[in-house]
mmCIF file with all atom_site columns, C-alpha atoms in Angstrom:
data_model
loop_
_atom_site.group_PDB
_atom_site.id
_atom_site.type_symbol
_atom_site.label_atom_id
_atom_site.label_alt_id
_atom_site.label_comp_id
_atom_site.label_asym_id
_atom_site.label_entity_id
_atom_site.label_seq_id
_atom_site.pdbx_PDB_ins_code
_atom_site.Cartn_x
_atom_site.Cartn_y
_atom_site.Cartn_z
_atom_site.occupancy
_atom_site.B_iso_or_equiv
_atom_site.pdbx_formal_charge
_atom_site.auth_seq_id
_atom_site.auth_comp_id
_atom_site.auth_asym_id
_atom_site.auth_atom_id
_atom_site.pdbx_PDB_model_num
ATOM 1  C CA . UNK H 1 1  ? 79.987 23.670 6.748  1.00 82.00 ? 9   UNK H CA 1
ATOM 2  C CA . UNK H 1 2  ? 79.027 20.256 7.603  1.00 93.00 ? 10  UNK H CA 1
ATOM 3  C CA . UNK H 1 3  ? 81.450 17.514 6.226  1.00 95.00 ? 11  UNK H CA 1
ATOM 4  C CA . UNK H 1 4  ? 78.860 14.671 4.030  1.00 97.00 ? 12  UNK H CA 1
ATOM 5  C CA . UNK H 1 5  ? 80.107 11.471 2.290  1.00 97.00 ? 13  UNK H CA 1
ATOM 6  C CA . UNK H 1 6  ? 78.302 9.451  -0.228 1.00 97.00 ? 14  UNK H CA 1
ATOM 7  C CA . UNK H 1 7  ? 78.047 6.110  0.368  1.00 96.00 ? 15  UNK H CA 1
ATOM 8  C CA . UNK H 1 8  ? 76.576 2.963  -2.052 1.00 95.00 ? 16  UNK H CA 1
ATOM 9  C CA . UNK H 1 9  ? 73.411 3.744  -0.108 1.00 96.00 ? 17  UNK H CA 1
ATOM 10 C CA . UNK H 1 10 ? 73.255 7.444  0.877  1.00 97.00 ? 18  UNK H CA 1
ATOM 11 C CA . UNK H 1 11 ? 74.887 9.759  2.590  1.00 98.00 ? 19  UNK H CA 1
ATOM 12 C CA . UNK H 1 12 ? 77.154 9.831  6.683  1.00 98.00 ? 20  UNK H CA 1
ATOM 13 C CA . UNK H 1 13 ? 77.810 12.300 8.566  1.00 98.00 ? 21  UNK H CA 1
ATOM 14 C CA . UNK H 1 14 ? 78.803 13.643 11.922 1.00 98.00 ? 22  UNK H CA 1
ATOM 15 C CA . UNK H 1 15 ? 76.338 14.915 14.416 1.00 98.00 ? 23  UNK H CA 1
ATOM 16 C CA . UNK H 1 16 ? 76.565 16.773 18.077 1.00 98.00 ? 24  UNK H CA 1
ATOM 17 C CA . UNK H 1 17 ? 73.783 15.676 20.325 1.00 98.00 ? 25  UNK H CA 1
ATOM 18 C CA . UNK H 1 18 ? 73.159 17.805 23.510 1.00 98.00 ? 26  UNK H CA 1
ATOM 19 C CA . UNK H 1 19 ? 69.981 16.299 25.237 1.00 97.00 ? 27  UNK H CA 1
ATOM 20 C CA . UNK H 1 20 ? 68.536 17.116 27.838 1.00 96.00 ? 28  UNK H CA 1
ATOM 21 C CA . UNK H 1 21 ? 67.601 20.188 26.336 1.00 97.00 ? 29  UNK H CA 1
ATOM 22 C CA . UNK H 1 22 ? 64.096 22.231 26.849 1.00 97.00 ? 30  UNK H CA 1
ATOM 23 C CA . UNK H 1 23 ? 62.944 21.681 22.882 1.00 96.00 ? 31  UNK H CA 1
ATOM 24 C CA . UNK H 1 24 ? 64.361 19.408 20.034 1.00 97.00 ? 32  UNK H CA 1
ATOM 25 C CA . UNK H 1 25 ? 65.656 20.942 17.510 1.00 97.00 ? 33  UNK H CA 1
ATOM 26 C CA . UNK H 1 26 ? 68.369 21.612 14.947 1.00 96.00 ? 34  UNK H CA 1
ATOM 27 C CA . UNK H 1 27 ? 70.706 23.721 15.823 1.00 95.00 ? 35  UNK H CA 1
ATOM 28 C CA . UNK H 1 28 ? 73.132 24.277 12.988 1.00 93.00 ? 36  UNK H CA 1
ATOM 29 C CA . UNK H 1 29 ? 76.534 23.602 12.594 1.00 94.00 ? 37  UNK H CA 1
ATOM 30 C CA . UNK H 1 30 ? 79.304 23.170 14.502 1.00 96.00 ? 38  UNK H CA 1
ATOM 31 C CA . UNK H 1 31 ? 82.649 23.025 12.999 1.00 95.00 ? 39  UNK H CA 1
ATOM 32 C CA . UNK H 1 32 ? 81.894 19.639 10.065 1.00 96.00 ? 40  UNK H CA 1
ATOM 33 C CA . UNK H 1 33 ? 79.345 18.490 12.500 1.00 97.00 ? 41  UNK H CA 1
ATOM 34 C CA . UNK H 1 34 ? 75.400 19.379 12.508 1.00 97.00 ? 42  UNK H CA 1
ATOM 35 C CA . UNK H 1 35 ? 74.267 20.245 15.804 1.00 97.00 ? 43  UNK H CA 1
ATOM 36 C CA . UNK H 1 36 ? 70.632 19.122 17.543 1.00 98.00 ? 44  UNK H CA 1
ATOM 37 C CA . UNK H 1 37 ? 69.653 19.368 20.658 1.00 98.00 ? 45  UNK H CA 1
ATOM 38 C CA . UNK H 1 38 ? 66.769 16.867 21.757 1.00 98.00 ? 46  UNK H CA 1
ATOM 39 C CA . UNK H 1 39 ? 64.816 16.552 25.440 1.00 98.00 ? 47  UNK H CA 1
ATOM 40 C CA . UNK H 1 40 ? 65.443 13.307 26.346 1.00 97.00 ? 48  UNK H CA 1
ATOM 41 C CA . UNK H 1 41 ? 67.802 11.895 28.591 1.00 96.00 ? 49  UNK H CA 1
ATOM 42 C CA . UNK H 1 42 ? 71.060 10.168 27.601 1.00 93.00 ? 50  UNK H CA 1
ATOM 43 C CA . UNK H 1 43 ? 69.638 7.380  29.596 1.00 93.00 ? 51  UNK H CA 1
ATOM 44 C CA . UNK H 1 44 ? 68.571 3.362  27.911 1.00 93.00 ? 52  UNK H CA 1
ATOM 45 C CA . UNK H 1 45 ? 69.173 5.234  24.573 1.00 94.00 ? 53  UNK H CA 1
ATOM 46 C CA . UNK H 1 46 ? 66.136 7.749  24.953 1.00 97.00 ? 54  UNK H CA 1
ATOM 47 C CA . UNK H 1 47 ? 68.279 10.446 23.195 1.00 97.00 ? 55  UNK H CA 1
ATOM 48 C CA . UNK H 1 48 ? 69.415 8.173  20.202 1.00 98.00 ? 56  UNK H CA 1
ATOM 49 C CA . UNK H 1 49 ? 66.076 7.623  19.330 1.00 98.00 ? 57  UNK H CA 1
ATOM 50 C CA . UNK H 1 50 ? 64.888 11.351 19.835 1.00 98.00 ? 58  UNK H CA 1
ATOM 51 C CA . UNK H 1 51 ? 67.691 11.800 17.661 1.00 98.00 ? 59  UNK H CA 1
ATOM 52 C CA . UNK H 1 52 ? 66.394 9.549  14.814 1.00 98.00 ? 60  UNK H CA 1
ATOM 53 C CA . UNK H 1 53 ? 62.711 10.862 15.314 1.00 98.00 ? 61  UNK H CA 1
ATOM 54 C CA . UNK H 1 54 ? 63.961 14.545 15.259 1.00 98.00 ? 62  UNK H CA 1
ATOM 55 C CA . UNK H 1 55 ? 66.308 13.847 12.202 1.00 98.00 ? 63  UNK H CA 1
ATOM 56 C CA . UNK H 1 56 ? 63.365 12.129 10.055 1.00 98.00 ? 64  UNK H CA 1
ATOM 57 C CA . UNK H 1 57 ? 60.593 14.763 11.283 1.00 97.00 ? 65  UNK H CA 1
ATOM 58 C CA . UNK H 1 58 ? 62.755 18.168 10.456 1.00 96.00 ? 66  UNK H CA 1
ATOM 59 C CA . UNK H 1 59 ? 64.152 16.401 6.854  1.00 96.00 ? 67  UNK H CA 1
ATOM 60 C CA . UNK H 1 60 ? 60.945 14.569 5.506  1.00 96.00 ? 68  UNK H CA 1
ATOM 61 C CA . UNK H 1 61 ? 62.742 11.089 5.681  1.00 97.00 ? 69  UNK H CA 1
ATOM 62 C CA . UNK H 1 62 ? 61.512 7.667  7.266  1.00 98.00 ? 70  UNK H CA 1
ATOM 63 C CA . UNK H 1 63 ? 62.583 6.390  10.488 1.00 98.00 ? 71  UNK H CA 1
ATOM 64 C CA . UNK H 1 64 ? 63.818 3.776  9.361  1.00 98.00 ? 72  UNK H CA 1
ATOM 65 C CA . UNK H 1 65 ? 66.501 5.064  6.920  1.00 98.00 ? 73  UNK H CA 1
ATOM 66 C CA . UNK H 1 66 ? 68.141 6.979  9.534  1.00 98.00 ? 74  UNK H CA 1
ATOM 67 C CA . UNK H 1 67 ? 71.107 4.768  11.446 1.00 98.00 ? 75  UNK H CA 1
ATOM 68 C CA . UNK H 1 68 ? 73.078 5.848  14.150 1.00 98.00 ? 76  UNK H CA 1
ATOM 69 C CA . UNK H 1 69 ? 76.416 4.668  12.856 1.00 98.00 ? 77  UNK H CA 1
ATOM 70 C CA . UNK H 1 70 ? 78.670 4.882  15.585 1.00 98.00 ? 78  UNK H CA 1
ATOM 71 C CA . UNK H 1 71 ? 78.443 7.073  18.706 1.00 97.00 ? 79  UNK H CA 1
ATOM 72 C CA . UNK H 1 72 ? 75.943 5.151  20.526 1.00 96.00 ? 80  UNK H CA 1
ATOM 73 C CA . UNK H 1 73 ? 77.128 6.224  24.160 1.00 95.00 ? 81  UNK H CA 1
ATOM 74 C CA . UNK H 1 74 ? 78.280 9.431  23.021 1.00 97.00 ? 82  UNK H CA 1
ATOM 75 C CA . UNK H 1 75 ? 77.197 12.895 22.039 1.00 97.00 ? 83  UNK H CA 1
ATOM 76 C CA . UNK H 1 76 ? 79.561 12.797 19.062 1.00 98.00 ? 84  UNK H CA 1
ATOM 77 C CA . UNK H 1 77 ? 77.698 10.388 16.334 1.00 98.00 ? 85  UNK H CA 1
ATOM 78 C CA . UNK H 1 78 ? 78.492 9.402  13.017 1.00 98.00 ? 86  UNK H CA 1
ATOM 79 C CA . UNK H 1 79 ? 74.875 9.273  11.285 1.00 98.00 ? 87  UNK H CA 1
ATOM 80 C CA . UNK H 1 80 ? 74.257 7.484  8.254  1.00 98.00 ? 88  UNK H CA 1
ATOM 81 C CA . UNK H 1 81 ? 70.716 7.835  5.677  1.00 98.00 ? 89  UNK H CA 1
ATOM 82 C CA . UNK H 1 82 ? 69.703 5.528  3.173  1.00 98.00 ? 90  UNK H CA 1
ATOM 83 C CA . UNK H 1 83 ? 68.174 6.307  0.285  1.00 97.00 ? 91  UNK H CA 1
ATOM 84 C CA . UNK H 1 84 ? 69.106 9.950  0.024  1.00 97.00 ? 92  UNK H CA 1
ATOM 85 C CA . UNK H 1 85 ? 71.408 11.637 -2.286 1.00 96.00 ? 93  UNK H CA 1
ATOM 86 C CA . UNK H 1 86 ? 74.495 14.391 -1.244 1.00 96.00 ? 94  UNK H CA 1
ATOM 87 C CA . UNK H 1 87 ? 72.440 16.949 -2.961 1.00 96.00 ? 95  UNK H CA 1
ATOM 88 C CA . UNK H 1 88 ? 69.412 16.417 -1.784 1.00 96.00 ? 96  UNK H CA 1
ATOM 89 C CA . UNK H 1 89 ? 70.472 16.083 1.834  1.00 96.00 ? 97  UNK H CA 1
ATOM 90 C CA . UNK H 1 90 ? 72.313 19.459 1.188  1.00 94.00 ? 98  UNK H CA 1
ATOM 91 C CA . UNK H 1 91 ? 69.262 20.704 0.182  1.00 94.00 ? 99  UNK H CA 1
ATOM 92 C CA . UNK H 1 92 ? 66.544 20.193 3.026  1.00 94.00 ? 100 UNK H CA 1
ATOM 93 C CA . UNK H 1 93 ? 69.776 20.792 5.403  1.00 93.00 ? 101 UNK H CA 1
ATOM 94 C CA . UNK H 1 94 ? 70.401 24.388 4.426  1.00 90.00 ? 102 UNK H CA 1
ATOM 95 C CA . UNK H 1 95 ? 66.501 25.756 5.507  1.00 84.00 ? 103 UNK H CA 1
ATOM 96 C CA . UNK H 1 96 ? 68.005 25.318 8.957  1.00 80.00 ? 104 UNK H CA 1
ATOM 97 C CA . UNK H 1 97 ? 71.038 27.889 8.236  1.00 78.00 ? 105 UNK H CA 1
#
């Protein structure tokens, strides 16, 4: 199960990037983290912002309330969402389990 906090704003939580990959997509979970896999390299941040495009395309959120929170040179990320409740993230996560 992946591990969400609520914060003042929304929600964080962890995230495994594997890019390079031959489609974007989510993958599930893995351990307390969600898993995606995205095609661009990890190269000038090209798969950080796959990441954020993927994220808001596959959960029906804005670009811009998705924030890569820490993890910028790595595939382990802390993501956080503004705007969004625990529930409701919960909710448009689980279609992808």
């Amino acid at each position: 199960m992946i591990a969400i906090s609520e914060t003042a704003d929304g929600v964080r939580f962890a995230l495994k990037v594997v890019p390079g990959a031959s489609r974007e997509r989510i993958m599930g979970a893995l351990g307390d983290a969600l898993k995606v896999a995205v095609s661009k390299p990890p190269h000038d941040g090209q798969a950080n912002m796959a990441v954020v495009k993927l994220l808001a395309r596959e959960l029906g959120l804005a670009e811009s309330q998705i924030t890569i929170a820490r993890g910028h040179g790595s595939p382990r990320k802390e993501i956080s969402i503004s705007g969004i409740n625990l529930a409701d993230l919960q909710q448009r996560i689980a279609e992808f389990f």
